[in-house]
Each structure stands twice: as C-alpha cells, then as structure tokens.
PDB file of C-alpha atoms in Angstrom:
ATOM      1  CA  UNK A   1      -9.364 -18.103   7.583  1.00  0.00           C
ATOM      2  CA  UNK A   2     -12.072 -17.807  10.440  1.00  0.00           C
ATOM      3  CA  UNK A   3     -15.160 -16.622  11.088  1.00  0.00           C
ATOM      4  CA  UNK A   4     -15.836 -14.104  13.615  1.00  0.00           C
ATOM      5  CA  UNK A   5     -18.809 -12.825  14.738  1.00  0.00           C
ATOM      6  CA  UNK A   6     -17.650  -8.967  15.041  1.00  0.00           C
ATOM      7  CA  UNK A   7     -15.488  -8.638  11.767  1.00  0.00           C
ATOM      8  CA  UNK A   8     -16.525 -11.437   9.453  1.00  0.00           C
ATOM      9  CA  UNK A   9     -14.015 -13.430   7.953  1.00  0.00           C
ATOM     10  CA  UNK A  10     -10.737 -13.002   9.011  1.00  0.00           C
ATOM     11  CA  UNK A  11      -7.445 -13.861   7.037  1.00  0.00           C
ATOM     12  CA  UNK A  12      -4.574 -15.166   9.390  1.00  0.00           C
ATOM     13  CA  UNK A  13      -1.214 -16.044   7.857  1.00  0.00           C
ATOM     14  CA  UNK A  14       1.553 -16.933  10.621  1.00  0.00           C
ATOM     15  CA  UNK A  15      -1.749 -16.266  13.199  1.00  0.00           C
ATOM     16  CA  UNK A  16      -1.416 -12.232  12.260  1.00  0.00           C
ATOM     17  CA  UNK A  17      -4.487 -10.549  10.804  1.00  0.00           C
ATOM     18  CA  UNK A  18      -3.814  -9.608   7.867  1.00  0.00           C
ATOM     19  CA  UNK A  19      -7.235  -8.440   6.981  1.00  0.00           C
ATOM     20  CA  UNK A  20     -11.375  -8.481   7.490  1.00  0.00           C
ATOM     21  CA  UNK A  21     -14.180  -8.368   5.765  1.00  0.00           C
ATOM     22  CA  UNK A  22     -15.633  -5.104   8.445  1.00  0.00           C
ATOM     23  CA  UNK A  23     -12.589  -2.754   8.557  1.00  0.00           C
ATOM     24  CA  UNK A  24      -9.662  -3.901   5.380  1.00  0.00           C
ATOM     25  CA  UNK A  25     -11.471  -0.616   3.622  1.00  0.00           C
ATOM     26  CA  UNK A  26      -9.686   2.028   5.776  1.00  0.00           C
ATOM     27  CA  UNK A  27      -6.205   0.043   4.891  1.00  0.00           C
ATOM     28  CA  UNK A  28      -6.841  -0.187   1.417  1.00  0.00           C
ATOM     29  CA  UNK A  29      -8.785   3.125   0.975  1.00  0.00           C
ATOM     30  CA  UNK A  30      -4.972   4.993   2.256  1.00  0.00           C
ATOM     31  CA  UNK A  31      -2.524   3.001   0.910  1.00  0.00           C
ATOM     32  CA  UNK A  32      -4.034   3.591  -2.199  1.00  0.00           C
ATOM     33  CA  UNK A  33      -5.783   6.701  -2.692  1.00  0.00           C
ATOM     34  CA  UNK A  34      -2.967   8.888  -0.834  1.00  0.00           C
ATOM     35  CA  UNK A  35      -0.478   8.149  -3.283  1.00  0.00           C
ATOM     36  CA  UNK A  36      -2.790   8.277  -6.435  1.00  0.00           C
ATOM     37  CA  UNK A  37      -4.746  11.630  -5.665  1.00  0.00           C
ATOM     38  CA  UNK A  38      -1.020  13.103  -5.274  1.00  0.00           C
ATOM     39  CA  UNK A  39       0.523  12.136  -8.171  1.00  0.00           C
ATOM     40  CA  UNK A  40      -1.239  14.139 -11.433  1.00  0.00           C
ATOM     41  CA  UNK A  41      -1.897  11.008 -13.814  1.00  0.00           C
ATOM     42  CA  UNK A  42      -1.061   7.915 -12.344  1.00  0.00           C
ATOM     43  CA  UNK A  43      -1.227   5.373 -15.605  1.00  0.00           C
ATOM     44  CA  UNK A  44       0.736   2.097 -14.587  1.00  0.00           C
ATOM     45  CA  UNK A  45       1.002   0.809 -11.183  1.00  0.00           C
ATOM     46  CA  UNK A  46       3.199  -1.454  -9.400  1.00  0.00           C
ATOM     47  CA  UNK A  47       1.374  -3.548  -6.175  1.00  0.00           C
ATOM     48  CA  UNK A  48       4.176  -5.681  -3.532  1.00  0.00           C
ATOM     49  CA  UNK A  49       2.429  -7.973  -2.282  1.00  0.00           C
ATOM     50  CA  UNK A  50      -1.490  -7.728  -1.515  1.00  0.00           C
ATOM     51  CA  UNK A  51      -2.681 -10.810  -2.128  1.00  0.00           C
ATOM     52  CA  UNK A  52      -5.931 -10.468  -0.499  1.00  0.00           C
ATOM     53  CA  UNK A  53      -7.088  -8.212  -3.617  1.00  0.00           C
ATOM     54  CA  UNK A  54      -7.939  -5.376  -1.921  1.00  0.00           C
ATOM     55  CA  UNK A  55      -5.362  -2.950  -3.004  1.00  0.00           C
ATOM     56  CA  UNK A  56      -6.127  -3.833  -6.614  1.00  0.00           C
ATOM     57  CA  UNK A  57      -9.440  -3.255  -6.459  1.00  0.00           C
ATOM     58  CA  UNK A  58      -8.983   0.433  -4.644  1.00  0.00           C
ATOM     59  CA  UNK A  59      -5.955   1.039  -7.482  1.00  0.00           C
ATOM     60  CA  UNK A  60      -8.911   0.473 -10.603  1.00  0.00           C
ATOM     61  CA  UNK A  61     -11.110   2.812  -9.233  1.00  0.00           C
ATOM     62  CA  UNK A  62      -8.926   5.447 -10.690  1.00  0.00           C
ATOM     63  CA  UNK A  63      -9.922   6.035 -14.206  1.00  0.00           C
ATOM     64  CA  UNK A  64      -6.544   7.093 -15.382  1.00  0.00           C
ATOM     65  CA  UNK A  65      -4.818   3.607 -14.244  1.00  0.00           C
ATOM     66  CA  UNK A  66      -4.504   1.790 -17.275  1.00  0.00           C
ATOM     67  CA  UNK A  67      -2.300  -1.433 -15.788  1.00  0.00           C
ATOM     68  CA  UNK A  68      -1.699  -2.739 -12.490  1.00  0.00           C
ATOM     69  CA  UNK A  69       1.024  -5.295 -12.158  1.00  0.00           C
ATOM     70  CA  UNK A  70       0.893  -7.142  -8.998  1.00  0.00           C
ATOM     71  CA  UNK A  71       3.983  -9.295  -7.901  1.00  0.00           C
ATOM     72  CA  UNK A  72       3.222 -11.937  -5.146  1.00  0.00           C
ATOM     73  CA  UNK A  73       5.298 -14.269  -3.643  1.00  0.00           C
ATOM     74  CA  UNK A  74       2.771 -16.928  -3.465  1.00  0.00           C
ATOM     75  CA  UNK A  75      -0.479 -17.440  -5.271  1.00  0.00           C
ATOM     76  CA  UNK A  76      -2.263 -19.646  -2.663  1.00  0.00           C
ATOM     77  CA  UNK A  77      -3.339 -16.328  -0.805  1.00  0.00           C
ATOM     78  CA  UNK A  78      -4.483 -14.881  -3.741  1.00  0.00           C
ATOM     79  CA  UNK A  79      -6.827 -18.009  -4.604  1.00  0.00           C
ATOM     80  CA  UNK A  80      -7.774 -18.393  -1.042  1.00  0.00           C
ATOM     81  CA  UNK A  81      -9.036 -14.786  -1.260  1.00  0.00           C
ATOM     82  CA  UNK A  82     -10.720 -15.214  -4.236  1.00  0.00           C
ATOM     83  CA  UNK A  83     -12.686 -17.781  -2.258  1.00  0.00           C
ATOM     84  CA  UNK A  84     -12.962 -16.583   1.207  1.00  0.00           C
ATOM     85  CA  UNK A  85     -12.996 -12.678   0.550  1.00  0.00           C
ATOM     86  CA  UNK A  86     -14.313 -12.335  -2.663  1.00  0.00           C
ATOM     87  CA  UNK A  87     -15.808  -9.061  -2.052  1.00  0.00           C
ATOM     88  CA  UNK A  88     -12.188  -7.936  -1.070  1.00  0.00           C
ATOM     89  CA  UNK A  89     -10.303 -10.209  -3.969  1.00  0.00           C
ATOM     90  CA  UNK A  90     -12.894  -9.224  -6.669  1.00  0.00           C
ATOM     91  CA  UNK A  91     -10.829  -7.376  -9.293  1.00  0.00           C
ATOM     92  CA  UNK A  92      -8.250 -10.335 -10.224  1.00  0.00           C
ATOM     93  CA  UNK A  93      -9.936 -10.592 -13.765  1.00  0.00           C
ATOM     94  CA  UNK A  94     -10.486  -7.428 -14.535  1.00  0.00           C
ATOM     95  CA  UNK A  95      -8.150  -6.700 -18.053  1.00  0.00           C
ATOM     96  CA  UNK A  96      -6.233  -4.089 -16.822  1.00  0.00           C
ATOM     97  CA  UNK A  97      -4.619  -6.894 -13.722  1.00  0.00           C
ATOM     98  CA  UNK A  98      -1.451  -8.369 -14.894  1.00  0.00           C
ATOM     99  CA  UNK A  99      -0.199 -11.039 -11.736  1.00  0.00           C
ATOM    100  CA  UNK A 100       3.159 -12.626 -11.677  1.00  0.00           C
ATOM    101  CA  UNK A 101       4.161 -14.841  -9.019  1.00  0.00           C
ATOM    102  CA  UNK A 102       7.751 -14.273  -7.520  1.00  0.00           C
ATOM    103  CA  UNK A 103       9.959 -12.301  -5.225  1.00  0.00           C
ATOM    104  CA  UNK A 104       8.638  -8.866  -5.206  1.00  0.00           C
ATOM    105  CA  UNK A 105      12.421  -7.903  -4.096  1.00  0.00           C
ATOM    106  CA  UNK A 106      13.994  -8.962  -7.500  1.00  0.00           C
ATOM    107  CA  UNK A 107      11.162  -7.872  -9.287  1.00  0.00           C
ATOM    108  CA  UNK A 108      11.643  -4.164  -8.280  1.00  0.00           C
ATOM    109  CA  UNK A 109      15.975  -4.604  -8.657  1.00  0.00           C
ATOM    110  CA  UNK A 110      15.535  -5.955 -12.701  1.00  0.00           C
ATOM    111  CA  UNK A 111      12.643  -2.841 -12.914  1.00  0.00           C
ATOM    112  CA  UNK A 112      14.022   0.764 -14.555  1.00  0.00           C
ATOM    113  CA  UNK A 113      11.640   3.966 -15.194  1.00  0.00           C
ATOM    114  CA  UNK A 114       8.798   1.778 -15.765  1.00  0.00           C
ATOM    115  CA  UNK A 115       5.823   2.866 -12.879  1.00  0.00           C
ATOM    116  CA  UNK A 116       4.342   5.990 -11.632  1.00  0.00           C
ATOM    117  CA  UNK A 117       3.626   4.694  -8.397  1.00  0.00           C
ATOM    118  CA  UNK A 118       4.712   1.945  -6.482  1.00  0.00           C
ATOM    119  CA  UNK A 119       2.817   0.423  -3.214  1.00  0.00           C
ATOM    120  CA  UNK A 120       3.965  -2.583  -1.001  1.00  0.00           C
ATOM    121  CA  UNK A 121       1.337  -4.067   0.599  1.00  0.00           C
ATOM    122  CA  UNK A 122       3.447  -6.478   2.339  1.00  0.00           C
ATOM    123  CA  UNK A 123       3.651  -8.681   5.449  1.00  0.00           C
ATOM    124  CA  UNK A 124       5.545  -8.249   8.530  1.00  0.00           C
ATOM    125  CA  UNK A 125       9.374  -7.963   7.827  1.00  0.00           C
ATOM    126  CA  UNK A 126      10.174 -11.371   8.471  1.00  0.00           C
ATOM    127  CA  UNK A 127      11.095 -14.090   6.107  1.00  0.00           C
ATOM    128  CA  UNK A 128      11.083 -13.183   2.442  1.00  0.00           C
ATOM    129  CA  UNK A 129       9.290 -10.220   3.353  1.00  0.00           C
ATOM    130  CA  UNK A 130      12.382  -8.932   5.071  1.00  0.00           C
ATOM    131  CA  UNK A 131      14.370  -7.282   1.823  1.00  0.00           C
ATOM    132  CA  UNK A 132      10.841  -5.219   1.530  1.00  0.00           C
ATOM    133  CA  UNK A 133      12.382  -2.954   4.490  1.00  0.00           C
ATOM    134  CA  UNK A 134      15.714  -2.075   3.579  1.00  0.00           C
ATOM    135  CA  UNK A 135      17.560   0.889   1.880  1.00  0.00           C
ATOM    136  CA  UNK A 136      18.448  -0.974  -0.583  1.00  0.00           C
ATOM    137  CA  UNK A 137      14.786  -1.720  -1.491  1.00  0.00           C
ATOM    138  CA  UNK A 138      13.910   1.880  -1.415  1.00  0.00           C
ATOM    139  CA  UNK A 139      16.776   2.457  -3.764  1.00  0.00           C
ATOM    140  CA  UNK A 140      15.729  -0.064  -5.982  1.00  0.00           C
ATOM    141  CA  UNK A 141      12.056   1.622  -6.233  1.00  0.00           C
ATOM    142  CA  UNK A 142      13.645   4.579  -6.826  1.00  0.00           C
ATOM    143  CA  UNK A 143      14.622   3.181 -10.232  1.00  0.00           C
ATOM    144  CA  UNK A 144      11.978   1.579 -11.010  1.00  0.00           C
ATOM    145  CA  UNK A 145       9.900   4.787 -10.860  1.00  0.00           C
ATOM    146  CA  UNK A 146       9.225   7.013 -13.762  1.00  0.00           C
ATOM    147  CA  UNK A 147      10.409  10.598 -13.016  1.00  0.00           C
ATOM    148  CA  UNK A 148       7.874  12.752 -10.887  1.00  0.00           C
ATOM    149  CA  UNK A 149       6.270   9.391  -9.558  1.00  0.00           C
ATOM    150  CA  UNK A 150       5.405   8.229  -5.809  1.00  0.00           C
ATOM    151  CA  UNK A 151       5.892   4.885  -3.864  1.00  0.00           C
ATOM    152  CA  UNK A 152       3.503   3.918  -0.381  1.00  0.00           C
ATOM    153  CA  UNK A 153       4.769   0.877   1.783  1.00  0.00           C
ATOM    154  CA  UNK A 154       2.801   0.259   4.820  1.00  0.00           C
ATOM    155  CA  UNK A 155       5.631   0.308   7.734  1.00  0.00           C
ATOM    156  CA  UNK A 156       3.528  -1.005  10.861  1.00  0.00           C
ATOM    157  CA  UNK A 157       2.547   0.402  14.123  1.00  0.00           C
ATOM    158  CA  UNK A 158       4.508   3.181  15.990  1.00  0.00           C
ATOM    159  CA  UNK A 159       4.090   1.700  19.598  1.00  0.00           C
ATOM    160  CA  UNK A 160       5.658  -1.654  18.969  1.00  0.00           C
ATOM    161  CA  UNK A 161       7.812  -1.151  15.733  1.00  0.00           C
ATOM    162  CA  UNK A 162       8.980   2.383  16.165  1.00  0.00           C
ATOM    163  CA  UNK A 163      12.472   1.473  14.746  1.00  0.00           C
ATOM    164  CA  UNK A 164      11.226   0.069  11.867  1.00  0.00           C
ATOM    165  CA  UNK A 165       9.476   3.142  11.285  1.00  0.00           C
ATOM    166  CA  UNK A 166      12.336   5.529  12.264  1.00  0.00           C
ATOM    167  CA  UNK A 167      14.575   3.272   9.466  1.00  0.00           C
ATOM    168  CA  UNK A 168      12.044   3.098   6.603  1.00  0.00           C
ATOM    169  CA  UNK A 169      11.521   7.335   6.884  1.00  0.00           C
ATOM    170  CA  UNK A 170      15.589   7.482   7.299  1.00  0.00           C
ATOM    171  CA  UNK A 171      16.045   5.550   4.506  1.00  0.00           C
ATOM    172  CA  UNK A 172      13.725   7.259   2.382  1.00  0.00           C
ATOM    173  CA  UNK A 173      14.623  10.512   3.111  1.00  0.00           C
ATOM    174  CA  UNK A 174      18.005  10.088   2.038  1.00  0.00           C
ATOM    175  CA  UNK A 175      15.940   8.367  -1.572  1.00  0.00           C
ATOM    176  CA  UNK A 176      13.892  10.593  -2.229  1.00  0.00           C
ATOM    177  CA  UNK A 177      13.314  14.736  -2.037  1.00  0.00           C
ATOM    178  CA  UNK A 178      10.373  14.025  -0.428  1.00  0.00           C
ATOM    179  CA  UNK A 179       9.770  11.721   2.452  1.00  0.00           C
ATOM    180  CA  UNK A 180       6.791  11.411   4.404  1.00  0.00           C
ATOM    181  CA  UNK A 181       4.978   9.459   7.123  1.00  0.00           C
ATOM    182  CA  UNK A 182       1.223   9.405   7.261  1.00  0.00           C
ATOM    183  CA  UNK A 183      -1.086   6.897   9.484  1.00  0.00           C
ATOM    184  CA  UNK A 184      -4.502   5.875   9.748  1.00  0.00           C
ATOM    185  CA  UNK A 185      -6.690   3.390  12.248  1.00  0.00           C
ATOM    186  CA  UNK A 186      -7.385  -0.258  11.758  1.00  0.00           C
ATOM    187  CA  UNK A 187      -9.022  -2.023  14.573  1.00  0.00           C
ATOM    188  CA  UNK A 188      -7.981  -5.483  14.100  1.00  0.00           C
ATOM    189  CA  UNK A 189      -4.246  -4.795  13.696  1.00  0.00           C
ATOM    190  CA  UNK A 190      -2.044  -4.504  16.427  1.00  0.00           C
ATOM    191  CA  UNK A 191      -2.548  -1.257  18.746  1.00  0.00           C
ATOM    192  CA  UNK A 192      -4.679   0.003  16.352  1.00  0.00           C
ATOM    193  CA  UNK A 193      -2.726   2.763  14.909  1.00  0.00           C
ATOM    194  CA  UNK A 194      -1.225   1.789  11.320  1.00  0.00           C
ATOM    195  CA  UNK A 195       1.650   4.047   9.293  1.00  0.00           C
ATOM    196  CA  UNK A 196       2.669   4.568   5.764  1.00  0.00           C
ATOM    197  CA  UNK A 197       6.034   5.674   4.407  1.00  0.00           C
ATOM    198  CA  UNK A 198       5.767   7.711   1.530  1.00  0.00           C
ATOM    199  CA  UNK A 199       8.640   8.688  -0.872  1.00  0.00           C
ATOM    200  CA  UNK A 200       8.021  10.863  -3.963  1.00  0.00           C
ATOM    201  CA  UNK A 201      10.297  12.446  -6.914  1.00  0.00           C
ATOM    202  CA  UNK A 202       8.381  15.720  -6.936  1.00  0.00           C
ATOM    203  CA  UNK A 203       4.748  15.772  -5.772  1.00  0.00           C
ATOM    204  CA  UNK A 204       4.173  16.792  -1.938  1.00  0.00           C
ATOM    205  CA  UNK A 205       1.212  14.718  -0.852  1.00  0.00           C
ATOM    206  CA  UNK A 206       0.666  17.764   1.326  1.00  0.00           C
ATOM    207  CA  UNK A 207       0.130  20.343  -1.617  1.00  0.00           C
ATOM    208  CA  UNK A 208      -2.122  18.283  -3.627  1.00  0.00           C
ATOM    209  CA  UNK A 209      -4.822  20.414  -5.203  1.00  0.00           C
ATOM    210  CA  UNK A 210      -8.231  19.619  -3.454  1.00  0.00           C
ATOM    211  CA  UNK A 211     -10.947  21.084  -6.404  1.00  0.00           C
ATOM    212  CA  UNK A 212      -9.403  17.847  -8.737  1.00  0.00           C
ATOM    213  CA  UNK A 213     -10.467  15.075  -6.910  1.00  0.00           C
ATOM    214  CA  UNK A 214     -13.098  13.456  -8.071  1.00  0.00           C
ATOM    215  CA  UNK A 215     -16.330  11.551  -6.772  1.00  0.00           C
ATOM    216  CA  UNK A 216     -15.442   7.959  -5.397  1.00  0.00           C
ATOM    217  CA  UNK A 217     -17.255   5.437  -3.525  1.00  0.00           C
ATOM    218  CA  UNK A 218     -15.167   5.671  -0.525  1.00  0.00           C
ATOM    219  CA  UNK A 219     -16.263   4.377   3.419  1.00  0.00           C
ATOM    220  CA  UNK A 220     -12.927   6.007   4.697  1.00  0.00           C
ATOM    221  CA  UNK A 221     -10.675   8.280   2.287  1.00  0.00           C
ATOM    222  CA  UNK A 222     -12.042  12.057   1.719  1.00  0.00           C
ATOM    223  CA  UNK A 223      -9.802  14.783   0.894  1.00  0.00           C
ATOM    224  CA  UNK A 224      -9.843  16.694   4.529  1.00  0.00           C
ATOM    225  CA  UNK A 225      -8.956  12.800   5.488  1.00  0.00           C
ATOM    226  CA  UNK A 226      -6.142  12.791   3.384  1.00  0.00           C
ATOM    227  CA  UNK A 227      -4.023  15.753   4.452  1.00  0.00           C
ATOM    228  CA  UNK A 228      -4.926  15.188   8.178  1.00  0.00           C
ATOM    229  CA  UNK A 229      -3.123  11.808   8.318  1.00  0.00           C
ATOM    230  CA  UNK A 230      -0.182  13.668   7.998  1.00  0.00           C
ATOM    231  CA  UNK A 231      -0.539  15.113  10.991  1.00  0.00           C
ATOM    232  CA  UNK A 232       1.733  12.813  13.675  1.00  0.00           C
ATOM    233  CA  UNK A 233       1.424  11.746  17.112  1.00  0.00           C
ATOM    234  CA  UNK A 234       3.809  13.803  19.185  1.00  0.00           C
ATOM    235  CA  UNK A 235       5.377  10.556  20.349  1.00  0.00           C
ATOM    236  CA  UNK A 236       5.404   9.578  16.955  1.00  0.00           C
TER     237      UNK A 236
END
C-alpha cells in the first residue's frame, strides 16, 4: 500500500495496481452493475477473487441479492483492505457476506446450478490466478450457474493482452449462447482502457429493459453507460 498524492491510497500486489481510493468506482461500478441490471432477479451471487471489497459492496446495493459468497485465495488482502481501504472494503460484515478462503478454481469445479451470476474479479493470469482464464474455467461456471444466469470476468487491456482477450471471448462463445465483450476506463491501470467478458444462458446485456432500473448511488454506471460499453474499438 502507498500513498499518493493524485489517487490516494494505492493497493500494489506483485507492484501492479490493483486499485485506488480516486478511480476503483468505475471498475467496480461495471463489473458489477452490467451483469446484475441484465439478469431479471439476481438473488445469490458468486465473487472470484476481489479482495479489496469493492465488488461486494457494489453487488449489496442490489436489493434483490440476498447472499454473496466470495472465494479468495488469501485473506491477508482482504484484512489489509479492511485497514487501508476501508471505504472500498466496507461491506465484509454485512449478513448477507459469506467469505471462504481457497482456490476460487476448485471452488467453481465442486459448484452445480447454485448462482445467478458469477463475477471474477481476479488478478493478472499468472500464478494461481492462471486456471481463472481457461476454457475449462468457463465450462466449469457454466455449471455452476442456475439456468438463465450471467457470469463477468474482467479480461485486461486490449493493447497489451489482446490474446488473452481474443481466448476468453473464444472460449466463451463456444460456453455460452451469448458472449460478449464490453470495456470501460480506469486511469491507473495499464493503457487505460479495461475489458469484461461476459457469458450469459439467456439474457442479452444489450436488450435489457431501461424503464426497470432503479435509482442507485452511482459516480460511473447509468443506463445510456451501460449499453454504450458495448460498443468496441475498431482495433478491438
């Protein structure tokens, strides 16, 4: 963790950003409220990774969520956030917060028909992290959905991971009917440009019905927000 004078604190693991106190909102905000807003009633929620708290926090805004099961590999980010970013890490006792502590990987493999919406918030695919960018995770989310449910994993920057991206969106097209890619801007990450991969049994983030959203406390997300992200880069 440092302090900077632009961003506020600023949580490093490996000496990556992972997030900052001035601009985490706009991550959290879309890898959230994309998938939620599209599916009709998301109840119980599945977070990879995110131990900085802020995906959590975004997911129990939704007054339909009545569990959120987050699976982290290691607590000590968690707690650090707690301390360091506890406007970010400030839902971990809220009821509704179930954490377990373990591979995220294995978690989703021994999981059947159990969430209606999956998001992993993870790392850069390196390390244990790795397995959380492969088919065979996809295929494994796939299960662990309920039918007519949605899964987000953030799947980096287009100008320096552009593989990556092409795999994840190959991958999940051949998972799920409906595969899409949608991105949004972060300042402190790399090149500034961020994407999601999006997989969903039935609902098209792109058809979602406007009139039923309702009023949120949002810096970034707004409905005209949310269907524009879909709109791609012609490079990308």
């Amino acid at each position: 963790m440092i302090q900077t004078e632009e961003f506020g604190n600023m949580l490093l693991l490996d000496g990556m950003v992972m997030t900052t106190e001035k601009d985490e909102f706009v991550y959290h905000e879309m890898i959230v409220y994309v998938p939620l807003y599209t599916h009709p009633n998301p109840q119980k929620v599945l977070v990879v990774g995110g131990g900085d708290g802020g995906t959590i926090r975004e997911v129990l805004k939704h007054p339909s969520v009545t569990n959120v099961v987050q699976v982290k590999i290691d607590e000590k980010v968690v707690e650090y956030s707690k301390q360091h970013l506890p406007n970010i890490a400030s839902e971990y006792s809220n009821p509704r917060v179930e954490l377990s502590v373990g591979d995220g990987f294995m978690h989703i493999l021994n999981s059947e028909d159990e969430y209606d919406v999956i998001l992993v918030d993870s790392t850069e695919p390196v390390g244990p992290a790795a397995n959380l960018f492969t088919k065979g995770f996809y295929a494994g989310i796939s299960k662990a959905l309920k039918e007519n449910s949605i899964f987000v994993a953030q799947t980096d920057n287009p100008w320096f991971k552009g593989d990556l991206i092409r795999d994840a969106i190959h991958d999940t097209k051949e998972i799920f009917p409906i595969a899409r890619l949608y991105t949004c801007n972060i300042p402190t990450y790399p090149s500034g440009l961020w994407t999601f991969t999006l997989g969903a049994k039935t609902h098209d983030p792109l058809d979602v019905n406007v009139s039923r959203f309702f009023d949120l406390d949002t810096k970034n997300y707004t409905p005209e927000l949310h269907k524009a992200s879909f709109v791609l880069p012609k490079f990308v």
